mmCIF file of C-alpha atoms in Angstrom:
data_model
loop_
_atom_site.group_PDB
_atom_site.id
_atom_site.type_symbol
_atom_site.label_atom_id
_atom_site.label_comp_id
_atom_site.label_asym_id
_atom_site.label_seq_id
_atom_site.Cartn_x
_atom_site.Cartn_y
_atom_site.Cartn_z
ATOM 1 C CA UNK A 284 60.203 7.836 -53.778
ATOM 2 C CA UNK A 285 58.302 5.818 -56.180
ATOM 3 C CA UNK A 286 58.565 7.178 -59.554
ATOM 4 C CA UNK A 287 55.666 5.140 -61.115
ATOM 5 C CA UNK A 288 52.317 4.180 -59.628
ATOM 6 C CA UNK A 289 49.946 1.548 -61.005
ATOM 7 C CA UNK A 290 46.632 0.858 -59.770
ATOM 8 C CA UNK A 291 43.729 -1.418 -60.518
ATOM 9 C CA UNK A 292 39.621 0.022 -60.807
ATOM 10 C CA UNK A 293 40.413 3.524 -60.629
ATOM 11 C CA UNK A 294 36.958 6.287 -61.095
ATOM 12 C CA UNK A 295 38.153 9.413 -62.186
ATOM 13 C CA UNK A 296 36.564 12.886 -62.826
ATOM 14 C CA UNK A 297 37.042 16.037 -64.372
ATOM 15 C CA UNK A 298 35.898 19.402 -63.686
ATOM 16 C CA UNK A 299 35.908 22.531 -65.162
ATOM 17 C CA UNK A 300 34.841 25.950 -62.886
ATOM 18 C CA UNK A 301 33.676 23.744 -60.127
ATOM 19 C CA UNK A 302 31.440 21.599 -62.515
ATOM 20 C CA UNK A 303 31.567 17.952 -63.421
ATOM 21 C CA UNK A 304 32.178 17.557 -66.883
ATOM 22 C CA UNK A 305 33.069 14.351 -67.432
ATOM 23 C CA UNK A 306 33.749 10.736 -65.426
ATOM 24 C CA UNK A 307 34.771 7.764 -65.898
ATOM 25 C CA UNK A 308 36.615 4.319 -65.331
ATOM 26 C CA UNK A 309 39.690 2.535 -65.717
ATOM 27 C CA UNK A 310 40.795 -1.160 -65.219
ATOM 28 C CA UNK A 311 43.985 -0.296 -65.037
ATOM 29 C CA UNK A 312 46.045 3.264 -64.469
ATOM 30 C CA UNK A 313 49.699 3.351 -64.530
ATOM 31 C CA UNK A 314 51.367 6.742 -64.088
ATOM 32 C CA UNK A 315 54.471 8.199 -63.867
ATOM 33 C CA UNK A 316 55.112 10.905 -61.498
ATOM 34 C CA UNK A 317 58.636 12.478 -63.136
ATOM 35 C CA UNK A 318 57.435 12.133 -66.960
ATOM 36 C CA UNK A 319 53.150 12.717 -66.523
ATOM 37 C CA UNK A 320 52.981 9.734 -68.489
ATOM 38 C CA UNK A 321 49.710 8.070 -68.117
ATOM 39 C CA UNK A 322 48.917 4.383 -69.273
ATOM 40 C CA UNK A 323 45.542 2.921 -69.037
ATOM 41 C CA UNK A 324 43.227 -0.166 -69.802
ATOM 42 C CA UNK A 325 39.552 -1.098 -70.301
ATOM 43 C CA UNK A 326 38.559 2.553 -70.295
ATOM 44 C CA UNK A 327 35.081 4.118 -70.148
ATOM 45 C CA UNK A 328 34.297 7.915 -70.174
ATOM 46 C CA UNK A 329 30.935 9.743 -70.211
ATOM 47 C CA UNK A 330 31.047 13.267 -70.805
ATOM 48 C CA UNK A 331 28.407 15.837 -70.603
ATOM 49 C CA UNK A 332 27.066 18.635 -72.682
ATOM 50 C CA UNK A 333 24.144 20.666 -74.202
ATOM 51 C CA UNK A 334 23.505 17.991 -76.403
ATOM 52 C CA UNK A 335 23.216 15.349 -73.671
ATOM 53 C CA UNK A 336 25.935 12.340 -72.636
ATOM 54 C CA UNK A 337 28.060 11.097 -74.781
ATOM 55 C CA UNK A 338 29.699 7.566 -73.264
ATOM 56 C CA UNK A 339 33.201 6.598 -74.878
ATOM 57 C CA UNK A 340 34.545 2.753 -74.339
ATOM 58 C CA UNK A 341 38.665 2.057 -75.169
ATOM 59 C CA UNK A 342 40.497 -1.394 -74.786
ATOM 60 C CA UNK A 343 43.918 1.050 -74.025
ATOM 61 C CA UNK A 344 44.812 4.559 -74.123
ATOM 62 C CA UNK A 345 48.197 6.428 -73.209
ATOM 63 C CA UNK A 346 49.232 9.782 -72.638
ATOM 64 C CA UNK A 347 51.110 12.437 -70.938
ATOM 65 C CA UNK A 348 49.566 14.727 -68.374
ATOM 66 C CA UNK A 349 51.747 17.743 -68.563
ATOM 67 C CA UNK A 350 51.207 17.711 -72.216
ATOM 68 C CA UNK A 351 47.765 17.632 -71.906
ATOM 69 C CA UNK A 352 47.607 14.778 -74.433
ATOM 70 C CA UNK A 353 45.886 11.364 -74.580
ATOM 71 C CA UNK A 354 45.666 8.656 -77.309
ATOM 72 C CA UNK A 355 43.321 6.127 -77.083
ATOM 73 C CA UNK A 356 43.443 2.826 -79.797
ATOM 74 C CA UNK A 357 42.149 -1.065 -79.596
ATOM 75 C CA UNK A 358 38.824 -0.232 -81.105
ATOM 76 C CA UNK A 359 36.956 2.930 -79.641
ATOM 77 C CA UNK A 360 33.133 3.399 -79.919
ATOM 78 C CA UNK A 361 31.260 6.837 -78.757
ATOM 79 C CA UNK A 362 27.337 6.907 -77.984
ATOM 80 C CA UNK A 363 24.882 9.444 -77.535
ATOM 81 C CA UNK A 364 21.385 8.675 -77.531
ATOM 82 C CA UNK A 365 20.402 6.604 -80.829
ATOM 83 C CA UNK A 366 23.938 7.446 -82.789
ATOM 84 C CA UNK A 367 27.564 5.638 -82.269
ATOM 85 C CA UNK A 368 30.628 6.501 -83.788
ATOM 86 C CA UNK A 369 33.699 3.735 -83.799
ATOM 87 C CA UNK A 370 37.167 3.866 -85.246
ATOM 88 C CA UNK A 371 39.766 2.117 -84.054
ATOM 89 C CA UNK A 372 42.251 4.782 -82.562
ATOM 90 C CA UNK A 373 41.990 8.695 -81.702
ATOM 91 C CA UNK A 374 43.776 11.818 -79.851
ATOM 92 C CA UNK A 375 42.810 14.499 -77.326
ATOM 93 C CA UNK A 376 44.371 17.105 -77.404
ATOM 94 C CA UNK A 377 44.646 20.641 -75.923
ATOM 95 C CA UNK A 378 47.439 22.476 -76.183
ATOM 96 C CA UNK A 379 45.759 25.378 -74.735
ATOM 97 C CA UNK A 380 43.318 25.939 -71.898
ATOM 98 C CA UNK A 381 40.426 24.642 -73.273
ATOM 99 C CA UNK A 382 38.040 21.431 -74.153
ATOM 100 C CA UNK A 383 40.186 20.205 -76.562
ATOM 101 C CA UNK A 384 39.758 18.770 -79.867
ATOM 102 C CA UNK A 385 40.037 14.817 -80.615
ATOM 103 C CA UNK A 386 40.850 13.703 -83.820
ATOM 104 C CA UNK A 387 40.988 10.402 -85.485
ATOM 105 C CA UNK A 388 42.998 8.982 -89.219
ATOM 106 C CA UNK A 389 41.756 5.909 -89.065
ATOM 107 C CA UNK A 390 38.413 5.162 -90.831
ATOM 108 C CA UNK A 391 35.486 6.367 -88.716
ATOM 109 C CA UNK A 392 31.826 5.200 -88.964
ATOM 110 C CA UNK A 393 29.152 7.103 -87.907
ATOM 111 C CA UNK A 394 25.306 5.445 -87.656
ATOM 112 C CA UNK A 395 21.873 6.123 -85.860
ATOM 113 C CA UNK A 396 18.398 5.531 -87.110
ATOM 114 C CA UNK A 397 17.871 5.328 -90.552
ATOM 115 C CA UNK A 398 21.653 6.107 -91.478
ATOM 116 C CA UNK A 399 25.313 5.505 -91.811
ATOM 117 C CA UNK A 400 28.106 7.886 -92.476
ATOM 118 C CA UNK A 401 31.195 6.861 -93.425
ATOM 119 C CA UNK A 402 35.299 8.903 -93.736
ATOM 120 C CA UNK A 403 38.689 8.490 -93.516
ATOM 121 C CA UNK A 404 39.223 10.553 -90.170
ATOM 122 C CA UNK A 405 37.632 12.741 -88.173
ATOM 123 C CA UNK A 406 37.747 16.393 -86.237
ATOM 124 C CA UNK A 407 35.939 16.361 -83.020
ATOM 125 C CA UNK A 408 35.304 19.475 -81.039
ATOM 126 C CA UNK A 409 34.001 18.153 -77.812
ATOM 127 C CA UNK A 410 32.713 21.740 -76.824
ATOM 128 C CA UNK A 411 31.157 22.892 -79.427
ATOM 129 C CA UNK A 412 29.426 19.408 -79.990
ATOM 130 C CA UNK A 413 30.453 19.313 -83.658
ATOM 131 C CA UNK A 414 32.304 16.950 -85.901
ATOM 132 C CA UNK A 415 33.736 17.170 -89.255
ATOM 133 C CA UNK A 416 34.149 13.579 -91.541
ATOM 134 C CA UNK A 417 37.453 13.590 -93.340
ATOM 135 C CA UNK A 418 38.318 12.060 -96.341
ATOM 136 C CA UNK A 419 35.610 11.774 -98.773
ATOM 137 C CA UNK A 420 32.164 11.695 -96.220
ATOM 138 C CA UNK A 421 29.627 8.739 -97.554
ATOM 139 C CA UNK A 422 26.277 8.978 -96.415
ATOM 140 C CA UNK A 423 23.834 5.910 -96.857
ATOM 141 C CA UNK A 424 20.245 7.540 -95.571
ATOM 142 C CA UNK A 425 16.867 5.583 -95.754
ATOM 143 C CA UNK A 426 18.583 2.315 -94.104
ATOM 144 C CA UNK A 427 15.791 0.483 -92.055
ATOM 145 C CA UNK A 428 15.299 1.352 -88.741
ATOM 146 C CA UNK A 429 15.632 -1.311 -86.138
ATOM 147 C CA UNK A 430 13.642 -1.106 -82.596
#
């Protein structure tokens, strides 16, 4: 038996109750079947929610399963509508059944039309839609808005 398995353009999905919640792509998916260790590349996730789709892009991320943890890092940048978010590294986790939270240490811009906020970290609850700036927030309102 094969302990590891790596494969090349992989879709994925998740569901919760029967529902899609989320999908997505990988490059690259390495995983190990006696750890749960997951290793991917050129990553691309679009999750849904009450306040629309939110599409996530990551060079590389790495996890394990079993743990129901995931670290993504290279550079990661989040849309929704008119707003992105990028910092370069973050963590799911959920300890617990449950969405999850993902948070982030590394310096985390926020910016849509008209403004820019700016922290050292981040809280993300993925459920609930919400996200609290870290760190001394800086908010630069007014900006011009580009078509």
């Amino acid at each position: 038996m094969v302990p590891e398995l790596t494969m090349d353009g992989v879709r994925f999905s998740i569901e919760r109750g029967g529902v899609p919640r989320a999908w997505g792509e990988a490059d690259r998916l390495t995983y190990r079947r006696d750890t749960t260790a997951v290793a991917a590349q050129g990553l691309s996730l679009t999750m849904t929610g009450a306040e629309g789709e939110v599409r996530v892009t990551a060079p590389r991320g790495a996890g394990i399963a079993a743990d129901r943890r995931f670290d993504v890092e290279g550079g990661i940048r989040a849309t929704r509508g008119a707003d992105s978010a990028t910092t370069a590294s973050a963590r799911w986790e959920a300890p617990q059944r449950g969405a999850g939270l993902v948070t982030g240490h590394d310096p985390v811009t926020v910016t849509g039309p008209g403004y820019r906020l700016t922290g050292r970290g981040f809280k993300l609850d993925p459920a609930a839609g919400e996200i609290l700036i870290l760190g001394g927030a800086r908010l630069v309102a007014g900006l011009p808005v580009t078509p």
